[in-house]
CSV table of C-alpha atoms and ligand atoms in Angstrom, one decimal:
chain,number,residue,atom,x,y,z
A,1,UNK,CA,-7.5,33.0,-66.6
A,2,UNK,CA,-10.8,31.8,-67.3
A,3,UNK,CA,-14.2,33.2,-67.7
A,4,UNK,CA,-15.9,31.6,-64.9
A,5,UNK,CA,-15.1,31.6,-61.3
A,6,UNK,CA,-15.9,29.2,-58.9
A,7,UNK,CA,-15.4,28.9,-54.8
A,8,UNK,CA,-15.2,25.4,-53.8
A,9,UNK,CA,-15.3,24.4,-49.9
A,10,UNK,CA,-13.5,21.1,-48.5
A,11,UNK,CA,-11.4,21.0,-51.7
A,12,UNK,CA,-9.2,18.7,-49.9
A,13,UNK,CA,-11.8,16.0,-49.5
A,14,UNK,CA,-12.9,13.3,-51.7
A,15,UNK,CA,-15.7,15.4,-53.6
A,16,UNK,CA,-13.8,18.4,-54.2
A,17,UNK,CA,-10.4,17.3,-55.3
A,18,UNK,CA,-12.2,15.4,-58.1
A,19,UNK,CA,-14.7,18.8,-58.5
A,20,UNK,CA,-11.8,20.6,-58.9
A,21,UNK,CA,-10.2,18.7,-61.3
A,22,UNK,CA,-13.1,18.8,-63.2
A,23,UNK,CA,-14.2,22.2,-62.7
A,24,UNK,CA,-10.2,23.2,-64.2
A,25,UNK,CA,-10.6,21.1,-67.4
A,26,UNK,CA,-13.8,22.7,-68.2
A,27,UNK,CA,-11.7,26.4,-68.0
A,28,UNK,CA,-12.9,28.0,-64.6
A,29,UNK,CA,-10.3,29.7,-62.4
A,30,UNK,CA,-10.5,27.7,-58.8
A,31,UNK,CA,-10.4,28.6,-55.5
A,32,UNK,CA,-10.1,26.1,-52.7
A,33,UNK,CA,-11.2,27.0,-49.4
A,34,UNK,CA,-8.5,25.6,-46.9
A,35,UNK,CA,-8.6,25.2,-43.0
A,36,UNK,CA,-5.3,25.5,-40.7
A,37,UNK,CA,-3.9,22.2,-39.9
A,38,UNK,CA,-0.5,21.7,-38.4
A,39,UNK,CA,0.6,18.9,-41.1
A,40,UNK,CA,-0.5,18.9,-44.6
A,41,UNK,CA,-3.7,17.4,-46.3
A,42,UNK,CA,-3.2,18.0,-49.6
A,43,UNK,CA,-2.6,14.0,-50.7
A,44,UNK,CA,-5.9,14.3,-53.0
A,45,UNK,CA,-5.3,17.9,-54.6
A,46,UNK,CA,-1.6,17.6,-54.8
A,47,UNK,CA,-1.2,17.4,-58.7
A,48,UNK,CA,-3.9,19.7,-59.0
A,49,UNK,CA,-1.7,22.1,-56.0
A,50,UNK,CA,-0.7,24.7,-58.8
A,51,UNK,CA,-3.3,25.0,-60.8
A,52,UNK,CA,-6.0,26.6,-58.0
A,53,UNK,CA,-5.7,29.3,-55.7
A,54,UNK,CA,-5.7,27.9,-51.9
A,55,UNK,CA,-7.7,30.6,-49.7
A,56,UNK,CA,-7.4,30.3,-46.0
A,57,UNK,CA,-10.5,30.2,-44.3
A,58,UNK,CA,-12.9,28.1,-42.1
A,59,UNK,CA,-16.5,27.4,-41.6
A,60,UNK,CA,-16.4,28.0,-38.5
A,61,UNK,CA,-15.2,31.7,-39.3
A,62,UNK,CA,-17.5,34.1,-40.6
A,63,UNK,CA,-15.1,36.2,-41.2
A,64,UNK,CA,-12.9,34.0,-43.5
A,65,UNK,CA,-15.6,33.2,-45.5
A,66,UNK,CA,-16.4,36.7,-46.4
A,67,UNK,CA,-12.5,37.4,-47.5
A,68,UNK,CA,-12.9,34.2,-49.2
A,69,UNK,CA,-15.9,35.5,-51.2
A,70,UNK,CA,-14.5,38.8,-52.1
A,71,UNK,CA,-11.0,37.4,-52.6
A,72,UNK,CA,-12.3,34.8,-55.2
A,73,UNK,CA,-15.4,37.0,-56.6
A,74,UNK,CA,-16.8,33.5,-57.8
A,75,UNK,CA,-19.4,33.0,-59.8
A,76,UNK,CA,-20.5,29.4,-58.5
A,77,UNK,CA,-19.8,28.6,-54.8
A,78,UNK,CA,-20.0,24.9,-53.9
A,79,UNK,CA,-20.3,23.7,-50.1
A,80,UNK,CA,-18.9,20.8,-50.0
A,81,UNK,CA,-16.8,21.6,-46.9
A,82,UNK,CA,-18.7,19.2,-43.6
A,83,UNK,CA,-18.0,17.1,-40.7
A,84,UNK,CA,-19.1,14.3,-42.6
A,85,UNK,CA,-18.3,11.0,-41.2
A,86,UNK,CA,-21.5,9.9,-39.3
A,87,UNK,CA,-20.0,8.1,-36.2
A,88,UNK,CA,-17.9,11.2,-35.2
A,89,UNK,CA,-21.5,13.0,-35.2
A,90,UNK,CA,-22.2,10.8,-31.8
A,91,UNK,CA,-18.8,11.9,-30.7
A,92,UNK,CA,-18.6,15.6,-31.2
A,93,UNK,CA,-22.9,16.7,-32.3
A,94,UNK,CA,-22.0,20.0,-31.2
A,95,UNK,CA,-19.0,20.6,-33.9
A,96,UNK,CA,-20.4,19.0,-36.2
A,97,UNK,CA,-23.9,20.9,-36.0
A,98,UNK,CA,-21.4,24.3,-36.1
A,99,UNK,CA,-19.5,23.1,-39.4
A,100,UNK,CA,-22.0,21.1,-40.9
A,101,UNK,CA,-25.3,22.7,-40.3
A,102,UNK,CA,-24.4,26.3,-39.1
A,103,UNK,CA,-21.7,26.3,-41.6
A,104,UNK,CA,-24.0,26.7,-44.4
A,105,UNK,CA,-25.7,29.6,-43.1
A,106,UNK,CA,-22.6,31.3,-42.9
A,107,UNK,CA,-21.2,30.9,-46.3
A,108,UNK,CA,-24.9,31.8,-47.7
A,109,UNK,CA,-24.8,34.9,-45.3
A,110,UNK,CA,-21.3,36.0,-47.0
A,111,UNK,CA,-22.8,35.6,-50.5
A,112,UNK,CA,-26.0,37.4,-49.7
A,113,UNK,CA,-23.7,40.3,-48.1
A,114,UNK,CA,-21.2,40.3,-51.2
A,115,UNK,CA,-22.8,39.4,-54.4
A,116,UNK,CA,-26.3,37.8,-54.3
A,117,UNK,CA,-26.2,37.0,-57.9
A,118,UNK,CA,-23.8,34.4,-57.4
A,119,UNK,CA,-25.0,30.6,-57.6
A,120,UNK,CA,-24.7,28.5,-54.5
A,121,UNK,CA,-24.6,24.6,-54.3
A,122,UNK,CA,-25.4,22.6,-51.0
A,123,UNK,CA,-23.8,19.1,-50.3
A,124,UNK,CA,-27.4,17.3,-48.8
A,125,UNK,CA,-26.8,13.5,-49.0
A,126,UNK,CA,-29.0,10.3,-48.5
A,127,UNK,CA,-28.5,10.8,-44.6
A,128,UNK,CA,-31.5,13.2,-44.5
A,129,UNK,CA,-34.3,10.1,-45.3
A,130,UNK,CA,-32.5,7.8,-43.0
A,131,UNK,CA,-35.4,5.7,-41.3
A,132,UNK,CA,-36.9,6.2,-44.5
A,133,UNK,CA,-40.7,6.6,-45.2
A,134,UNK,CA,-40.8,5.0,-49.0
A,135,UNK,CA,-38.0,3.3,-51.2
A,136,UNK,CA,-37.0,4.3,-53.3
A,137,UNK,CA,-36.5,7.9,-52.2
A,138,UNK,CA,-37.1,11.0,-54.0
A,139,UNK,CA,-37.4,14.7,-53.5
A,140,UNK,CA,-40.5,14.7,-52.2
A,141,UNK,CA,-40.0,11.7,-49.9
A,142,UNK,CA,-40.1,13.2,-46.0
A,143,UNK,CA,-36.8,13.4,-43.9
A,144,UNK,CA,-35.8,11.3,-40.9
A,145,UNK,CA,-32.2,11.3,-40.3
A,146,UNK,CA,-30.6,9.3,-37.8
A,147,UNK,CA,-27.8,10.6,-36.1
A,148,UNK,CA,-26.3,13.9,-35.8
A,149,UNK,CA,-24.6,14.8,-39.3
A,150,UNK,CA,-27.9,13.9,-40.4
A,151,UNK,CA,-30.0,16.6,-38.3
A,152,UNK,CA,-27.5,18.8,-39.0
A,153,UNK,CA,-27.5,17.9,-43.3
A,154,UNK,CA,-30.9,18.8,-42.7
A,155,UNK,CA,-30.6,22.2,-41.3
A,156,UNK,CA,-28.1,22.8,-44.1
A,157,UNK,CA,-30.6,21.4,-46.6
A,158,UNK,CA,-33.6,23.6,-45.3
A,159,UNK,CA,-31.5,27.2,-45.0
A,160,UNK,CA,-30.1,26.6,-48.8
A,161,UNK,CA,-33.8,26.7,-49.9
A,162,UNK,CA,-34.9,28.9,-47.5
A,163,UNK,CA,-32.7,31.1,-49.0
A,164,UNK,CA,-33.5,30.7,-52.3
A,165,UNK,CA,-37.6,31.4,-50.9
A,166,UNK,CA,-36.8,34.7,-49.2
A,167,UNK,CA,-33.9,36.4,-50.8
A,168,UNK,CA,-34.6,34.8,-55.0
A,169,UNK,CA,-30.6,33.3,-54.8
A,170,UNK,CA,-29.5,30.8,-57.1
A,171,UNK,CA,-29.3,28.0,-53.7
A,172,UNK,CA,-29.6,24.5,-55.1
A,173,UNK,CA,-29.2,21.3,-52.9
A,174,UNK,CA,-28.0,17.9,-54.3
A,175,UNK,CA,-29.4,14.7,-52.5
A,176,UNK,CA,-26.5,12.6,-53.2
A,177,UNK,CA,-26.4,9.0,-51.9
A,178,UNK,CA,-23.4,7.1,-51.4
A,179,UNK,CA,-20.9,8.0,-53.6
A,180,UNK,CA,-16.7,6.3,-53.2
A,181,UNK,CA,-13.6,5.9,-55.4
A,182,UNK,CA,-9.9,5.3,-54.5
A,183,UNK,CA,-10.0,9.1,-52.3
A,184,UNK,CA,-12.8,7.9,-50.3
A,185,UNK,CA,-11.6,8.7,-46.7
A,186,UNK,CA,-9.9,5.1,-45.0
A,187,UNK,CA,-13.2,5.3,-42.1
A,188,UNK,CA,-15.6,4.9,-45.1
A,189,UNK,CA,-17.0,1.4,-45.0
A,190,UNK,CA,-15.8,0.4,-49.1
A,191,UNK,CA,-12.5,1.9,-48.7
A,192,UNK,CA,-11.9,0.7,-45.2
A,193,UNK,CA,-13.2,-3.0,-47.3
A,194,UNK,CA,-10.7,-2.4,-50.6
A,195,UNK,CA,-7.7,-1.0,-48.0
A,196,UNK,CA,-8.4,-4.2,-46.0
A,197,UNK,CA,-8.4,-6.4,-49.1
A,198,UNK,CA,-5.1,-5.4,-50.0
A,199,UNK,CA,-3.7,-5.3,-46.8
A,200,UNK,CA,-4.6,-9.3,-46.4
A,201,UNK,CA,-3.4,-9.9,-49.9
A,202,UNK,CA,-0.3,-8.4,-49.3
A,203,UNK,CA,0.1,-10.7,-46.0
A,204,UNK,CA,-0.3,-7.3,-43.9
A,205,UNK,CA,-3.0,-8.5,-41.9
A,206,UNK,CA,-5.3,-11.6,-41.4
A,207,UNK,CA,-9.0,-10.0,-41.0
A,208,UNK,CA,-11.3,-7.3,-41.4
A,209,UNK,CA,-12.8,-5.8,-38.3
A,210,UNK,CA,-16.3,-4.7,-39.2
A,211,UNK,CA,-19.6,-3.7,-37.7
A,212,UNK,CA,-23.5,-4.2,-39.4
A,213,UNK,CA,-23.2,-6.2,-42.7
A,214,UNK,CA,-26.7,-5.8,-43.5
A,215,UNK,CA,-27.1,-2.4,-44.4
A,216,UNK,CA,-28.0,-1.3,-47.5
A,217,UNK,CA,-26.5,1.2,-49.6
A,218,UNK,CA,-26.7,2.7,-53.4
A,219,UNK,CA,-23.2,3.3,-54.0
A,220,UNK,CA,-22.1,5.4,-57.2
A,221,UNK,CA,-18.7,6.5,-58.2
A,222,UNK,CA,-17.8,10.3,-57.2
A,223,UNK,CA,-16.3,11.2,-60.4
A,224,UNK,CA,-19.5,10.7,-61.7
A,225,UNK,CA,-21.3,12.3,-59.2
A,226,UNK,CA,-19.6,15.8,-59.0
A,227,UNK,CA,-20.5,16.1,-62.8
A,228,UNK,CA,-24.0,16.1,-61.3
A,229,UNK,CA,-23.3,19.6,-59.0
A,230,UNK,CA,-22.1,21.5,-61.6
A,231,UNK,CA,-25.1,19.9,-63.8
A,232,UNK,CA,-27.3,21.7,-60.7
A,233,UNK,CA,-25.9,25.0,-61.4
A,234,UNK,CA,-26.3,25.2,-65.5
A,235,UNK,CA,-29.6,25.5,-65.7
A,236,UNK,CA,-32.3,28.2,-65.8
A,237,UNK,CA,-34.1,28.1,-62.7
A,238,UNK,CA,-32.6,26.7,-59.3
A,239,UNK,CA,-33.6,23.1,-58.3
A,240,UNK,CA,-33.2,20.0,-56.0
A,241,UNK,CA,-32.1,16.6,-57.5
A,242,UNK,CA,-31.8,12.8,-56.2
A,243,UNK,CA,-28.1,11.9,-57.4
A,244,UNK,CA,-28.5,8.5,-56.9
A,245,UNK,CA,-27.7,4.5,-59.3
A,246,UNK,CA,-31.3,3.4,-58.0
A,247,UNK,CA,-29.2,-0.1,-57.0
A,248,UNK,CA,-28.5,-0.8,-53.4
A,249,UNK,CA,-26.1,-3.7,-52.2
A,250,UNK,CA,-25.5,-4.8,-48.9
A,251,UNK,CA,-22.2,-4.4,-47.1
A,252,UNK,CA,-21.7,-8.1,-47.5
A,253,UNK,CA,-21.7,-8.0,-51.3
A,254,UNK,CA,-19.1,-4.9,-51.5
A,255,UNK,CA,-16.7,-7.9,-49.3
A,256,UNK,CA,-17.9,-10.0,-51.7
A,257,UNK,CA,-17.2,-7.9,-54.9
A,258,UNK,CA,-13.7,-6.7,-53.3
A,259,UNK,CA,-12.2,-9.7,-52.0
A,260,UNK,CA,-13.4,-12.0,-54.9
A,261,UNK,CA,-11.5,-8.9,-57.5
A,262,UNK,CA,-8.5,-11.0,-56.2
A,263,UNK,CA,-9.9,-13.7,-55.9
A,264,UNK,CA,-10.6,-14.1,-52.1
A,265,UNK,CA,-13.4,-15.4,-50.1
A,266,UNK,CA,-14.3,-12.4,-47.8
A,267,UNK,CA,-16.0,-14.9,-45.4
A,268,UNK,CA,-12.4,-16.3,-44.8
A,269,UNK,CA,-11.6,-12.8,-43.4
A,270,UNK,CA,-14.3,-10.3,-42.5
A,271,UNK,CA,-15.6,-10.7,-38.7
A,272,UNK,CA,-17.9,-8.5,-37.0
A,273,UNK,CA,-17.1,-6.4,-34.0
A,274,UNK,CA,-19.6,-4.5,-32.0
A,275,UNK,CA,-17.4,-1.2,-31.8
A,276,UNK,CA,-18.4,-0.3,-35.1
A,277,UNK,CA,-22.1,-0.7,-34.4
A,278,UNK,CA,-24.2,3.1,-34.3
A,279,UNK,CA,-26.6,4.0,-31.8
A,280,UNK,CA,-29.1,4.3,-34.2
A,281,UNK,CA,-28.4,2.8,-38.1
A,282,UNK,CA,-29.8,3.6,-41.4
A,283,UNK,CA,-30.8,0.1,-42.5
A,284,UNK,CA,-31.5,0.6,-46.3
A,285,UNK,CA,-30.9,3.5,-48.7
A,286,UNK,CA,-31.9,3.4,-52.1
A,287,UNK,CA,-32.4,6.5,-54.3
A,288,UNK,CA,-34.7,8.1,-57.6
A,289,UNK,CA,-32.3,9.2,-60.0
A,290,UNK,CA,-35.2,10.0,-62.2
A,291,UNK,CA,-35.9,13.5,-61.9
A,292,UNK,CA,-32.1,14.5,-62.6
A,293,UNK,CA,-32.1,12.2,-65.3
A,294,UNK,CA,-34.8,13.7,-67.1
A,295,UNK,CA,-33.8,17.4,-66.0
A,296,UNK,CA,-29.8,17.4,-66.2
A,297,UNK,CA,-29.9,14.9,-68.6
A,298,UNK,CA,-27.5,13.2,-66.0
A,299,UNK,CA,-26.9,9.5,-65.9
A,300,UNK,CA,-23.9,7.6,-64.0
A,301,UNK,CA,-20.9,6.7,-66.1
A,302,UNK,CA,-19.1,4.1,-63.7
A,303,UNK,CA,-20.5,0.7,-62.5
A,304,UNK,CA,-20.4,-0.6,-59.6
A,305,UNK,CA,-18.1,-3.2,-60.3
A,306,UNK,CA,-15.8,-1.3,-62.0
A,307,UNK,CA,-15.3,1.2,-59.3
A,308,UNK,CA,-14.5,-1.4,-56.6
A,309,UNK,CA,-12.2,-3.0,-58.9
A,310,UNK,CA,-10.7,0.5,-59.3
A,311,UNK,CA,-10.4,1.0,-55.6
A,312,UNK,CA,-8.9,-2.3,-55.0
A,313,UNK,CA,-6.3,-1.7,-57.6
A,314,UNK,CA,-5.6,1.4,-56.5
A,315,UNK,CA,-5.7,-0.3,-53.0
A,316,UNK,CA,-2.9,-3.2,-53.8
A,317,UNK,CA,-0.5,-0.2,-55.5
A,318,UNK,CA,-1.0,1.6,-52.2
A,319,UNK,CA,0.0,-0.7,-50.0
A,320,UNK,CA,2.2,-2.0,-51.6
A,321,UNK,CA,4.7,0.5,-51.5
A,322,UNK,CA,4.1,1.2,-47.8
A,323,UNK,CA,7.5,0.3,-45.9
B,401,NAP,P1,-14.8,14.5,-47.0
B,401,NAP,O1,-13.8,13.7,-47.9
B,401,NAP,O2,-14.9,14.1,-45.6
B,401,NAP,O3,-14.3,16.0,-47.1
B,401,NAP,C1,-14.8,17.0,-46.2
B,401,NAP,C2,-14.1,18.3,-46.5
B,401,NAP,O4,-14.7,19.3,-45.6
B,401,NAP,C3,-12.6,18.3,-46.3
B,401,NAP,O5,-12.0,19.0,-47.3
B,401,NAP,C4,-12.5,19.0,-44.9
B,401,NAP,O6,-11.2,19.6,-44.7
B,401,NAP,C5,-13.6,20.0,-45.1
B,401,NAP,N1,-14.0,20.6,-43.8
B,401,NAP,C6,-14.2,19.9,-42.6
B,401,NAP,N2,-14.5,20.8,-41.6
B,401,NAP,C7,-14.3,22.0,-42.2
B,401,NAP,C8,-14.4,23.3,-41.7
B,401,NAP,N3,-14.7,23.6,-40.4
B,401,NAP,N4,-14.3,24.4,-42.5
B,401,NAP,C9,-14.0,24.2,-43.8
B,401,NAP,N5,-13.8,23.0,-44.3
B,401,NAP,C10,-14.0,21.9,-43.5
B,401,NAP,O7,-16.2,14.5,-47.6
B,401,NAP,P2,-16.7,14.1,-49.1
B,401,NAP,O8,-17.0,12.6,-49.2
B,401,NAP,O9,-15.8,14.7,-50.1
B,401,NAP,O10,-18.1,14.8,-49.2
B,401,NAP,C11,-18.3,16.1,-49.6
B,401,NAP,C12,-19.6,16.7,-49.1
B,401,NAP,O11,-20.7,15.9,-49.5
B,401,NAP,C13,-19.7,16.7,-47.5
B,401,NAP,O12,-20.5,17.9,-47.2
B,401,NAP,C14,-20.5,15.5,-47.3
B,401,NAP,O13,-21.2,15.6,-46.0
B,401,NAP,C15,-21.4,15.4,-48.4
B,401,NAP,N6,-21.9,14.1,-48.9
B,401,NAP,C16,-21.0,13.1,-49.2
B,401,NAP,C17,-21.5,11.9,-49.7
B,401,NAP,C18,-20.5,10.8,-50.0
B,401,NAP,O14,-21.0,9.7,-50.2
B,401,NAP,N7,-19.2,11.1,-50.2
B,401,NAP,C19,-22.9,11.8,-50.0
B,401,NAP,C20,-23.7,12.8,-49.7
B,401,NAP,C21,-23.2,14.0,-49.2
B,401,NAP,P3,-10.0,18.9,-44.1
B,401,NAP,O15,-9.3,18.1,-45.2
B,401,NAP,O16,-9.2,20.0,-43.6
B,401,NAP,O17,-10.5,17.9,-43.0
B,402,G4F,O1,-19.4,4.1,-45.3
B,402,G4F,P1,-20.2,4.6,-44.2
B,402,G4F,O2,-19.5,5.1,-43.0
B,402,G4F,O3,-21.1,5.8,-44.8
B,402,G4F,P2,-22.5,6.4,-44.4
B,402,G4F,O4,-22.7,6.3,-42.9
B,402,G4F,O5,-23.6,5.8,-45.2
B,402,G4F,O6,-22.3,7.9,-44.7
B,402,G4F,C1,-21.7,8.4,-45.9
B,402,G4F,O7,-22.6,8.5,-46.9
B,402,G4F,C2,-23.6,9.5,-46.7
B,402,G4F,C3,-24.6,9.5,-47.8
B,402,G4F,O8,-25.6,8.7,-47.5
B,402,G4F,C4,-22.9,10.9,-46.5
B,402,G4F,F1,-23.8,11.8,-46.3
B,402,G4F,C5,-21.9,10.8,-45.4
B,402,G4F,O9,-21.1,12.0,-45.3
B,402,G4F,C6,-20.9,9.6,-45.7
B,402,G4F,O10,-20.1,10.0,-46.8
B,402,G4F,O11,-21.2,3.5,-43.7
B,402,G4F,C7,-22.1,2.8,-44.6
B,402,G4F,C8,-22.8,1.7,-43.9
B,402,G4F,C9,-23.4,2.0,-42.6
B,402,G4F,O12,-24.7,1.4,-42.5
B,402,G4F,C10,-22.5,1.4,-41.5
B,402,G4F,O13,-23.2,1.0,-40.3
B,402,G4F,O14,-21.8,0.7,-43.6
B,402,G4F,C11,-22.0,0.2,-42.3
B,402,G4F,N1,-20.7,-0.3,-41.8
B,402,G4F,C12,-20.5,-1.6,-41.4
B,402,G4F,N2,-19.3,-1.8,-40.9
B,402,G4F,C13,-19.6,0.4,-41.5
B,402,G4F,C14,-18.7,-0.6,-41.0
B,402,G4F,N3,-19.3,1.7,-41.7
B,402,G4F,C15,-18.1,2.1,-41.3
B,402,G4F,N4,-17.7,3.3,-41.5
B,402,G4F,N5,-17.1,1.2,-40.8
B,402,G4F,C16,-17.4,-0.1,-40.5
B,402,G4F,O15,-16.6,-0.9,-40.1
């Protein structure tokens, strides 16, 4: 058993299976929160499986986050539990405004009501600046998001420091841009890219369906970038930070970065379809990691490079031992 406790929400996603693993090697006892589903998702916590404590819960459920609390007595909760693929926001704003806005207000309403000493961090992301005002962006640059997880990142953004204002909780809220690695989810743009570079080099398929290449994006590696949220929760006073490279790259140069790692010309292979257009884009995102640099002492690990070489690696062992 170790000394310090921590809750973490959406364990099975990208952020918190590597959070977790983190979390465990620096000696604190883990608790994953873990919604019903009728076929497993544990693919990205599986080696981790026996080495946290799996709660049930949901944030839909008020309820379940309560038990969750008091079952776990944590000393650090982390939200990183959201609806949090923008296109499905067009699809379903009304879910994803319950899970990924409301959500938030429940889980700080279970703290407040168990154990208001304990410290609380918020997933906010890059989404919130969407049209953005100023590049790059910082803490104090205004919001504009752009779709309906953004809205609703902003809601969840605004309650965690509301909270902090009105009831003196330890709430702090990490802007993280764009951050990927081999457990990015397969809808993501870069893995969708390195799973599609592997697939043609395999001879599984002959092109890429994709939608805008000219957005813009700071992409950093999420190993790096959970180190950053428990960062956000070590020190004295609660705080917002840009988690960010301060690098953007269009979506042509990841094809160009992933398909020339094997030495393919992504022109050859990548066409553009109009299904995976948005009703409203974020053209550019580019972020200020200077205050949590100078604060946290936080600086990213992993270049840019070197992650989509990892993904595409990881990529070409994947499919390669699909039947
Ligand atoms: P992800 O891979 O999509 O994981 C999302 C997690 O949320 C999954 O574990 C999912 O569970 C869980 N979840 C969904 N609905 C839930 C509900 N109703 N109750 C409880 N859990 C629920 O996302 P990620 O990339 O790891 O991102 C983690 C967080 O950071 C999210 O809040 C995201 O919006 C935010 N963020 C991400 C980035 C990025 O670039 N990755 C940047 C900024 C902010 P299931 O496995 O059951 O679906
Ligand atoms: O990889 P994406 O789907 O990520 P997006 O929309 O930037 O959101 C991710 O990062 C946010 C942080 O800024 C998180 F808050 C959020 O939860 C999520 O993790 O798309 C990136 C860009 C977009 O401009 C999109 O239009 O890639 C463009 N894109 C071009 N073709 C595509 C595709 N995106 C996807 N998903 N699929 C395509 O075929």
């Amino acid at each position: 058993m170790g000394d310090r406790r921590a809750l973490v929400t959406g364990i099975t996603g990208q952020d918190g299976s590597y959070l977790a693993e983190f979390l465990l090697e620096r000696g604190y006892d883990v608790y994953g929160l873990i919604r019903r589903s009728s076929t497993v998702n544990f693919e990205r916590i599986r080696h981790i499986q026996d080495d946290v404590h799996l709660l049930s819960g949901d944030l839909l459920d008020q309820n379940s986050l309560m038990f969750a609390i008091q079952e776990a007595r944590p000393h650090e909760v982390y939200n990183l539990g959201a609806q949090s693929f923008v296109p499905a926001s067009w699809a379903q704003p009304l879910l994803t405004g319950e899970i990924t806005a409301l959500g938030v207000a429940r889980l700080l309403e279970a703290i407040r009501s168990t154990d208001a000493e304990i410290r609380f961090y918020q997933a906010s992301t890059s989404e919130l600046f969407g049209k953005v005002r100023e590049s790059p962006q910082t803490e104090t640059t205004p919001f504009y998001p752009r779709s309906p997880y953004g809205v609703s990142k902003v809601y969840g953004h605004w309650i965690t420091i509301n909270y902090r204002e009105s009831y003196d909780m330890y709430a702090c809220a990490g802007i993280l841009f764009n951050h990927e690695s081999p457990r990015r989810g397969l809808e993501f743009v870069s893995r969708k890219i390195t799973n599609g570079v592997a697939r043609i080099k395999h001879g599984r398929d002959s092109r890429l369906l994709l939608g805008n290449l000219d957005a813009r994006r700071d992409w950093g590696y999420a190993g790096d970038f959970v180190r950053a949220m428990w960062m956000m929760l070590q020190q004295e006073t609660p705080d917002d930070f840009v988690i960010a490279t301060g690098r953007d790259r269009t979506i042509r140069e990841f094809c160009e970065a992933a398909f020339g790692s094997v030495g393919l010309d992504w022109e050859e292979y990548v066409q553009v379809d109009e299904r995976f257009l948005r009703p409203a884009e974020v053209e550019v995102l580019r972020g200020d990691p200077s205050k949590a640099r100078r604060v946290l002492g936080w600086e990213p690990e992993v270049s840019f490079e070197e992650m989509v070489a990892m993904m595409v690696e990881r990529d070409m062992e994947l499919v390669a031992l699909e039947k």
